[in-house]
Short mmCIF file of the C-alpha atoms (twelve columns), coordinates in Angstrom:
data_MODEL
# 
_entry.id   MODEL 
# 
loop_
_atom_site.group_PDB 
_atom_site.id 
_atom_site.type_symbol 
_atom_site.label_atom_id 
_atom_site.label_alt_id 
_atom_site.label_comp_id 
_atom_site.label_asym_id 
_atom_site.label_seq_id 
_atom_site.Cartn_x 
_atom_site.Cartn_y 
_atom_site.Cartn_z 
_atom_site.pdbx_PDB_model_num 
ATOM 1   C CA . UNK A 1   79.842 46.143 117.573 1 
ATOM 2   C CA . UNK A 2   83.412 47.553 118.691 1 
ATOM 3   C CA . UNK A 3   83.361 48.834 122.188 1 
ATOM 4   C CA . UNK A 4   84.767 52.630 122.868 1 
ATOM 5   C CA . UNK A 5   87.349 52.910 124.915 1 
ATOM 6   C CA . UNK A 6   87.342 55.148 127.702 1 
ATOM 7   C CA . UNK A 7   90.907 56.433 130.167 1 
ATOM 8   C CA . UNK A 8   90.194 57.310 133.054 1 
ATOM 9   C CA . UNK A 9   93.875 58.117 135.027 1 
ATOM 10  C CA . UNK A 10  95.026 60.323 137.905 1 
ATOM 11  C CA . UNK A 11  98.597 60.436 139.596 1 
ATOM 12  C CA . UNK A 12  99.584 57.927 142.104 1 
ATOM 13  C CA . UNK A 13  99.125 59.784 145.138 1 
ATOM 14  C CA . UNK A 14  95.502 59.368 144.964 1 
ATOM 15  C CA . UNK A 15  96.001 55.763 144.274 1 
ATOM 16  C CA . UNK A 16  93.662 55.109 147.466 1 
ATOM 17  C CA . UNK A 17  90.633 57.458 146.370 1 
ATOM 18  C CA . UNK A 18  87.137 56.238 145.456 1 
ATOM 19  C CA . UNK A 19  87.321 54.928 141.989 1 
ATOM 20  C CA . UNK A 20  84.898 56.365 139.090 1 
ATOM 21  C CA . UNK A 21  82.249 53.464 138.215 1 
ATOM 22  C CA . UNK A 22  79.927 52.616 135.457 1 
ATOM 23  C CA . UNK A 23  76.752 54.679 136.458 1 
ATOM 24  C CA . UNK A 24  74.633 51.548 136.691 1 
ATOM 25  C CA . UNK A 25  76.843 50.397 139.543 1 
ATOM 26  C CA . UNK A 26  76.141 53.487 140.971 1 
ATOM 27  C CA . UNK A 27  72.075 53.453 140.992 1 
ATOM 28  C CA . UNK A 28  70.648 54.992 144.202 1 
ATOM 29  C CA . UNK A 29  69.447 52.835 147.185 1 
ATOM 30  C CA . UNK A 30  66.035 55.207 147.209 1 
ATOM 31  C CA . UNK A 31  65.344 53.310 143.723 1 
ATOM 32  C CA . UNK A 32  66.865 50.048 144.379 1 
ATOM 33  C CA . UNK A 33  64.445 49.930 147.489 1 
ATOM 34  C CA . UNK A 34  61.424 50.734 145.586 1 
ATOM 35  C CA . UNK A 35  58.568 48.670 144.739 1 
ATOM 36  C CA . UNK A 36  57.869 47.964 141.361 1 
ATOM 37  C CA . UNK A 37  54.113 47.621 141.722 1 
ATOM 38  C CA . UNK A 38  52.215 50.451 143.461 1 
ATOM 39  C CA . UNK A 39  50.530 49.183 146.788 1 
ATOM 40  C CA . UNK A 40  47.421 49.653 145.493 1 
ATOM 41  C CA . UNK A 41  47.200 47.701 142.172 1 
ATOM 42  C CA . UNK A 42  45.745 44.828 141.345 1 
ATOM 43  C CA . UNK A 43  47.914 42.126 139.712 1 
ATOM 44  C CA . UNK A 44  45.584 42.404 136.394 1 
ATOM 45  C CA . UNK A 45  46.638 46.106 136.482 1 
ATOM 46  C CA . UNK A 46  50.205 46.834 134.658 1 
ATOM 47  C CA . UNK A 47  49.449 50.617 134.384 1 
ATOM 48  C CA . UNK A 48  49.716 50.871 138.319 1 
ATOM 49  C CA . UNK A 49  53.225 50.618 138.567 1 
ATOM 50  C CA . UNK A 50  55.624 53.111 140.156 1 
ATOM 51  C CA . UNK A 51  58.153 55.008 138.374 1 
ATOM 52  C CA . UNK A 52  60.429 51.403 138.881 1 
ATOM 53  C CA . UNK A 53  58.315 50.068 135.991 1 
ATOM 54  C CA . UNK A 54  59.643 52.745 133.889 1 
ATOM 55  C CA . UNK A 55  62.937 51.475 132.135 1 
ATOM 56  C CA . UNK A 56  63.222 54.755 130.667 1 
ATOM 57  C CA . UNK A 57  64.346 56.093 133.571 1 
ATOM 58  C CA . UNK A 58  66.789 53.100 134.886 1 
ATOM 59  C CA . UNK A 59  68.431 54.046 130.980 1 
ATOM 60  C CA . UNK A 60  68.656 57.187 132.231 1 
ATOM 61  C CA . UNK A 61  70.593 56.273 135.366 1 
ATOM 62  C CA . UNK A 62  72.384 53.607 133.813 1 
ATOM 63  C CA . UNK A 63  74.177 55.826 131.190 1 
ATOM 64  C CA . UNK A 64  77.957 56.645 131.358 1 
ATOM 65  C CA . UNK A 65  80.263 57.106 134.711 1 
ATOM 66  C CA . UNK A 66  79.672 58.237 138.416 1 
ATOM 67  C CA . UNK A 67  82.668 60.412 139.674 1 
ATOM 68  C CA . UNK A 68  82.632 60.093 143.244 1 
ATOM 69  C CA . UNK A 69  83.514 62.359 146.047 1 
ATOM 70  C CA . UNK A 70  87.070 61.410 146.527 1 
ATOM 71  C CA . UNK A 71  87.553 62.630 149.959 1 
ATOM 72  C CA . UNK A 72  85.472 63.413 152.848 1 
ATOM 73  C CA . UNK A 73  84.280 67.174 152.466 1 
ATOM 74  C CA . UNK A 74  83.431 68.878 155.955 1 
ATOM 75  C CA . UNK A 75  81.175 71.857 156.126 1 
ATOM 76  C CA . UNK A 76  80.436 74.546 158.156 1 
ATOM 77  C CA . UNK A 77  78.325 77.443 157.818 1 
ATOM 78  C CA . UNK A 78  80.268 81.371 157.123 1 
ATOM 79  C CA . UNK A 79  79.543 84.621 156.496 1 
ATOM 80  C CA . UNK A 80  79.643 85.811 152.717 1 
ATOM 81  C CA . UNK A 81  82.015 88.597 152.296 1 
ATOM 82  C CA . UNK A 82  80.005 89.853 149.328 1 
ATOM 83  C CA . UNK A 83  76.639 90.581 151.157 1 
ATOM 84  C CA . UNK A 84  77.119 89.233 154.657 1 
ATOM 85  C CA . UNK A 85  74.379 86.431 154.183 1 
ATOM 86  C CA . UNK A 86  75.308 83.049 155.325 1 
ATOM 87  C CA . UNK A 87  76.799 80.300 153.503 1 
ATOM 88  C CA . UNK A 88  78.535 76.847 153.350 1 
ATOM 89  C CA . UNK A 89  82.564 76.499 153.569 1 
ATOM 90  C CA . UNK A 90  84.401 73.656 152.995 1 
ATOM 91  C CA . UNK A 91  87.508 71.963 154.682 1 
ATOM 92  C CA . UNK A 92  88.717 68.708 154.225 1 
ATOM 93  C CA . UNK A 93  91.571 66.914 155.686 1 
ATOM 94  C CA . UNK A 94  94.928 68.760 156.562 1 
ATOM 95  C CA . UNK A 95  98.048 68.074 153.428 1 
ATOM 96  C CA . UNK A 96  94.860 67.446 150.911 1 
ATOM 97  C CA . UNK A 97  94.988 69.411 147.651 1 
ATOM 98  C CA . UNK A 98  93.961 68.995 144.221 1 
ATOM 99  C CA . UNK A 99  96.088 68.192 141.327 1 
ATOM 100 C CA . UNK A 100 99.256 70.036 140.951 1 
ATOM 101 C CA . UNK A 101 98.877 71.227 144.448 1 
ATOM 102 C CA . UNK A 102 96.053 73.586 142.964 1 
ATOM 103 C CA . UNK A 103 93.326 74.860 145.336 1 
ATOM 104 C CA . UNK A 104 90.660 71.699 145.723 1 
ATOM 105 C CA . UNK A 105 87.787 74.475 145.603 1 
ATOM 106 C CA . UNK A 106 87.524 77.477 144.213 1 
ATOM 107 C CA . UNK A 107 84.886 79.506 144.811 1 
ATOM 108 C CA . UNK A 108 83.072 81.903 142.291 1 
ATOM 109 C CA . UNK A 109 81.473 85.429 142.909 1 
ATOM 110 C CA . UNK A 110 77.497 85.290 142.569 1 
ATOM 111 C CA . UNK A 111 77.305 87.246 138.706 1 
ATOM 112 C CA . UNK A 112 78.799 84.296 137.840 1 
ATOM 113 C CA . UNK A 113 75.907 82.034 137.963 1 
ATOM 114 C CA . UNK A 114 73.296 84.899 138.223 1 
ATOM 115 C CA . UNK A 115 69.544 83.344 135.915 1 
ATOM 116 C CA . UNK A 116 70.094 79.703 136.593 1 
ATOM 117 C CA . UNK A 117 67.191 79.148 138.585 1 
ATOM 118 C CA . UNK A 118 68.670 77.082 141.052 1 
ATOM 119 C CA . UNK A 119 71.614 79.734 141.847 1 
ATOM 120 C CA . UNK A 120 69.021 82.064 142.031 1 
ATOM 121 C CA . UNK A 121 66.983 80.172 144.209 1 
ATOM 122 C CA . UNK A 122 70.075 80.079 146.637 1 
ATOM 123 C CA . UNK A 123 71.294 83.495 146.096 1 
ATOM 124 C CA . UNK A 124 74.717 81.822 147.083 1 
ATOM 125 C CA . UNK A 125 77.885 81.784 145.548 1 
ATOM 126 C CA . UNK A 126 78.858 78.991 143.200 1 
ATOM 127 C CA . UNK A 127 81.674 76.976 143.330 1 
ATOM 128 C CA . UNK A 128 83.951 74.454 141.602 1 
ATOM 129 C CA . UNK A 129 86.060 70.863 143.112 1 
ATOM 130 C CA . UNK A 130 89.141 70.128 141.156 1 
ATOM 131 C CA . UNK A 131 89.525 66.686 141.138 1 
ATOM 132 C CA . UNK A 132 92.429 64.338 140.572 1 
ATOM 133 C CA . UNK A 133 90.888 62.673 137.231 1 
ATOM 134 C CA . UNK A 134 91.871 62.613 133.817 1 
ATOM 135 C CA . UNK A 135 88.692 62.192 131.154 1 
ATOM 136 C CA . UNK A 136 89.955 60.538 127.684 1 
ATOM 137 C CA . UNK A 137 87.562 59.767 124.686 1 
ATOM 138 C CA . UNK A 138 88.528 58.001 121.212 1 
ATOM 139 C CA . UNK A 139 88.947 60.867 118.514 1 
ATOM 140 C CA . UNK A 140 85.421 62.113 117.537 1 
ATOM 141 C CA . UNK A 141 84.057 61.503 121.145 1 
ATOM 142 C CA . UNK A 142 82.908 64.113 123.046 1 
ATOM 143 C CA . UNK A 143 81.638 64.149 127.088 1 
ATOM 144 C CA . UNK A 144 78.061 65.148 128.637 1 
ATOM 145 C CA . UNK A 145 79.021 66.248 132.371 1 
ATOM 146 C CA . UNK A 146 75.487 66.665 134.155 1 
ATOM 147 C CA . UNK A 147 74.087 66.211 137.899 1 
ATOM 148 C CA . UNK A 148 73.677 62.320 138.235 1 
ATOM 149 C CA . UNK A 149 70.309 61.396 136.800 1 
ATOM 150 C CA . UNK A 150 67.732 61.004 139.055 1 
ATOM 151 C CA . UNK A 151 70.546 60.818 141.781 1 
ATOM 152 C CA . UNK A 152 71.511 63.951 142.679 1 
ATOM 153 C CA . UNK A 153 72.477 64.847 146.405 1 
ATOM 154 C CA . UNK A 154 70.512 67.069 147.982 1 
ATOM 155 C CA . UNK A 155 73.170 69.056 149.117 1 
ATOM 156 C CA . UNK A 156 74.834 69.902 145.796 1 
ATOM 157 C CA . UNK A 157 74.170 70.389 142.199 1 
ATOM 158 C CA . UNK A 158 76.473 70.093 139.473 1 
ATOM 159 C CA . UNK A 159 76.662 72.485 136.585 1 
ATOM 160 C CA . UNK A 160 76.323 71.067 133.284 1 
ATOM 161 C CA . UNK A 161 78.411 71.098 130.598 1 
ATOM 162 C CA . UNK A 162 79.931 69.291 127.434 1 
ATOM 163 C CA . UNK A 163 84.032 68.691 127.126 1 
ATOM 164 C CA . UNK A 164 85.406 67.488 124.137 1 
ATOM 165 C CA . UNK A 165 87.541 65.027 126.230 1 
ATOM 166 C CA . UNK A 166 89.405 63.920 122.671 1 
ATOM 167 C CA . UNK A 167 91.494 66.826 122.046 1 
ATOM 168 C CA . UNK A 168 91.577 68.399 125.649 1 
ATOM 169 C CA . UNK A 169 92.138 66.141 128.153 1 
ATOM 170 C CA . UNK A 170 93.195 68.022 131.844 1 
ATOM 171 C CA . UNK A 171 92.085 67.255 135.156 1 
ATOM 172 C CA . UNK A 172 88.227 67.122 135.533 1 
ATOM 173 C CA . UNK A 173 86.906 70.105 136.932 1 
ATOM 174 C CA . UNK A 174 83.287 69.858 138.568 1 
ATOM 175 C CA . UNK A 175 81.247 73.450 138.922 1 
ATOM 176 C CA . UNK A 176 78.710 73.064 141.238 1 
ATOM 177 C CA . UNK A 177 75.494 75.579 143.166 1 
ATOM 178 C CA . UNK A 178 75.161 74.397 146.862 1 
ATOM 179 C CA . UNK A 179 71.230 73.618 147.258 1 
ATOM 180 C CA . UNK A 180 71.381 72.416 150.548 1 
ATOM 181 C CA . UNK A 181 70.870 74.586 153.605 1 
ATOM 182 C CA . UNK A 182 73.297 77.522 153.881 1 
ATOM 183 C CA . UNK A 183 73.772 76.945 157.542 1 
ATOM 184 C CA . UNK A 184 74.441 73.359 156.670 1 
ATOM 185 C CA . UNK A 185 77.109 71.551 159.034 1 
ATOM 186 C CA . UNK A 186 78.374 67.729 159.182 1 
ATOM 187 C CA . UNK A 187 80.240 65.920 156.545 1 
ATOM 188 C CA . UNK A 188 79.484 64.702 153.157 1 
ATOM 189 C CA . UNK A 189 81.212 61.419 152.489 1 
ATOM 190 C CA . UNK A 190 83.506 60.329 149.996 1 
ATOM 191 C CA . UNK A 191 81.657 58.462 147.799 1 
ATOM 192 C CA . UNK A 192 79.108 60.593 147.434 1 
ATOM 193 C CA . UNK A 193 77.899 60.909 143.537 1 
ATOM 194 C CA . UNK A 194 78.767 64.413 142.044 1 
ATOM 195 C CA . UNK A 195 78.719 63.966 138.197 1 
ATOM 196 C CA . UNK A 196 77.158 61.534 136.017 1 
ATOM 197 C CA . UNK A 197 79.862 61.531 132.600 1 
ATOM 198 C CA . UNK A 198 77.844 60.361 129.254 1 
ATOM 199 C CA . UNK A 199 80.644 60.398 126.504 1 
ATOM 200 C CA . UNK A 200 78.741 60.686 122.783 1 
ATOM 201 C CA . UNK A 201 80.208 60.326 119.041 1 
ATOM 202 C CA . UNK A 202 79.855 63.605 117.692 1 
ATOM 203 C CA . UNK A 203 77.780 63.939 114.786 1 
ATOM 204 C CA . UNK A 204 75.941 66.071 112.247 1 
ATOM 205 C CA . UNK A 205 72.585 65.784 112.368 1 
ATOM 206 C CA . UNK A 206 69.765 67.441 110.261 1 
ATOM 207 C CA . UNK A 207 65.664 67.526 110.840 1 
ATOM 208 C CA . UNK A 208 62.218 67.373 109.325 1 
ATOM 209 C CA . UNK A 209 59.061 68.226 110.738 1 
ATOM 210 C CA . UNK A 210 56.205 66.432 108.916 1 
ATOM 211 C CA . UNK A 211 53.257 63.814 109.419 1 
ATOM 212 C CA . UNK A 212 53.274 60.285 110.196 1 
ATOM 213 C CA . UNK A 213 52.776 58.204 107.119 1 
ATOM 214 C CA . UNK A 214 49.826 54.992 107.740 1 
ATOM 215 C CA . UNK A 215 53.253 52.534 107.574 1 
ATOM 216 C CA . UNK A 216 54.889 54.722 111.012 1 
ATOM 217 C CA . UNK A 217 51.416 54.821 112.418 1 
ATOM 218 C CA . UNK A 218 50.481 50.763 112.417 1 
ATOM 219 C CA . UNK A 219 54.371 50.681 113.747 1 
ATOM 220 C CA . UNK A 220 54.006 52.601 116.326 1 
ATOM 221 C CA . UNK A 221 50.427 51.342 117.336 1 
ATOM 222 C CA . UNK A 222 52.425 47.604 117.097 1 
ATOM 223 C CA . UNK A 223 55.212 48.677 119.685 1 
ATOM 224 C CA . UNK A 224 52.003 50.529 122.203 1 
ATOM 225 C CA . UNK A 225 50.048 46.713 121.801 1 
ATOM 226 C CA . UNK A 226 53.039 44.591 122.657 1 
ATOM 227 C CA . UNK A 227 53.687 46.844 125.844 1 
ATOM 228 C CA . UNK A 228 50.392 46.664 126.515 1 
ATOM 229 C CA . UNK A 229 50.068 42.749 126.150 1 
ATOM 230 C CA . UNK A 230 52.752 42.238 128.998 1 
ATOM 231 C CA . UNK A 231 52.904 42.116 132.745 1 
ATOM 232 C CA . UNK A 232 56.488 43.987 132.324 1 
ATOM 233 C CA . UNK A 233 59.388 44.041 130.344 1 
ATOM 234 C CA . UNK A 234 56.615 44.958 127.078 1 
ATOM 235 C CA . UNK A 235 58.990 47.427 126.433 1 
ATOM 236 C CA . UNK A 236 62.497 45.792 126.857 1 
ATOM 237 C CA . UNK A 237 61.513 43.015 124.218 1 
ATOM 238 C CA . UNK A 238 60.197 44.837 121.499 1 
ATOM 239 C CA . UNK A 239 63.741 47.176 121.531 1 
ATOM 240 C CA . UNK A 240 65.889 44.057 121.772 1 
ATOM 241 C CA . UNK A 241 63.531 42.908 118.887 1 
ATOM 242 C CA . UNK A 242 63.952 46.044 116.884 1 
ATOM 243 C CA . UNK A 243 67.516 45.799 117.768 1 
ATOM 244 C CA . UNK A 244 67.536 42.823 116.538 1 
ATOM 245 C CA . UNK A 245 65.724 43.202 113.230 1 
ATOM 246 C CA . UNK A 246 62.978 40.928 114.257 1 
ATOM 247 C CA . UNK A 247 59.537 41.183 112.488 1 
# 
């Protein structure tokens, strides 16, 4: 199978910044520390296992690119000119800008996120980081931009969205709702995951709704037994062997 190519670029200035990495270089220490097993369970009981034993979700993690926080972001808690309530604001080092000596944030009146549950959760103002990066996908490739799976910060959550990095390809801007604590003060490091980037061929699809047929069904019930019949990695064998075209 051909690999995709992916171009990633930015202008030399920010030569020094924290590079974007494959997302499964970028898995969080909270799972890396977990236990597979749960405490509790038996070693004749696979079913007890904690969400590690789920490779569903390190797929999930592992997909696409982490962009980082390039620079160190202080904050410091303000007053919102709209409605007086208090809320984060964000400095960073003195000469930084974004690309093209634009703004690095921007920040967004609150209609502009009003019904996402999270902004209105917050009832804070939403804003966006322009970052340095330049996203380009092979014609016919488009990009997911979403909160990093299953390692978002708690402080921040970015918006998602879909680019079609083929035919527009500008500096990566990153939306974001602040979840953390509006009187929030301290730093958030570079490095810091903001957006997990999944790029996808686009295609045409089409549906049917129907019934199993007995053929799906002893399939299906063949994949659940070989799970079943291991201590781990059930799951991991029979794709590679589907994969694979093994019967």
């Amino acid at each position: 199978m051909d690999k995709v190519k992916i171009e990633f670029t930015r202008p030399h200035m920010w030569k020094y910044i924290e590079p974007i990495v494959p997302a499964i270089h970028a898995v969080p220490q909270w799972y890396k520390d977990k236990k597979r097993a749960s405490l509790n369970a038996l070693p004749y009981e696979p079913d007890q296992g904690t969400i590690k034993a789920c490779p569903a979700m390190f797929d999930s993690m592992s997909q696409g690119y982490i962009l980082p926080l390039w620079i160190d972001l202080y904050v410091e808690p303000t007053q919102n000119p709209e409605n007086g309530e208090i809320m984060p604001s964000f400095f960073w080092g003195k000469g930084v800008n974004g690309p093209a000596d634009t703004p690095l944030m921007t920040m967004f009146s609150i209609e502009m996120t009003n019904g996402m549950p999270n902004a209105d959760k917050t009832k804070l103002p939403s804003f966006k980081l322009n970052s340095p990066w330049i996203l380009k996908t092979p014609k016919g490739y488009s990009t997911l931009f979403i909160a990093p799976l299953n390692n978002r910060d708690i402080m921040f959550e970015a918006i998602s969205g879909v680019i079609h990095t083929d035919v527009f390809t500008t500096y990566i801007n990153i939306p974001f709702i602040w979840t953390g604590p509006p009187d929030f003060k301290g730093v958030i490091k570079k490095g810091t995951p903001l957006v997990q980037m999944i790029p996808f061929k686009r295609d045409a699809f089409e549906h049917e709704i129907g019934f199993i047929s007995p053929e799906e069904e002893a399939e299906e019930n063949a994949c659940s037994l070989a799970v079943k019949g291991s201590f781990g990695g059930g799951y991991r064998q029979v794709v590679s062997q589907r994969h694979e075209g093994v019967n």
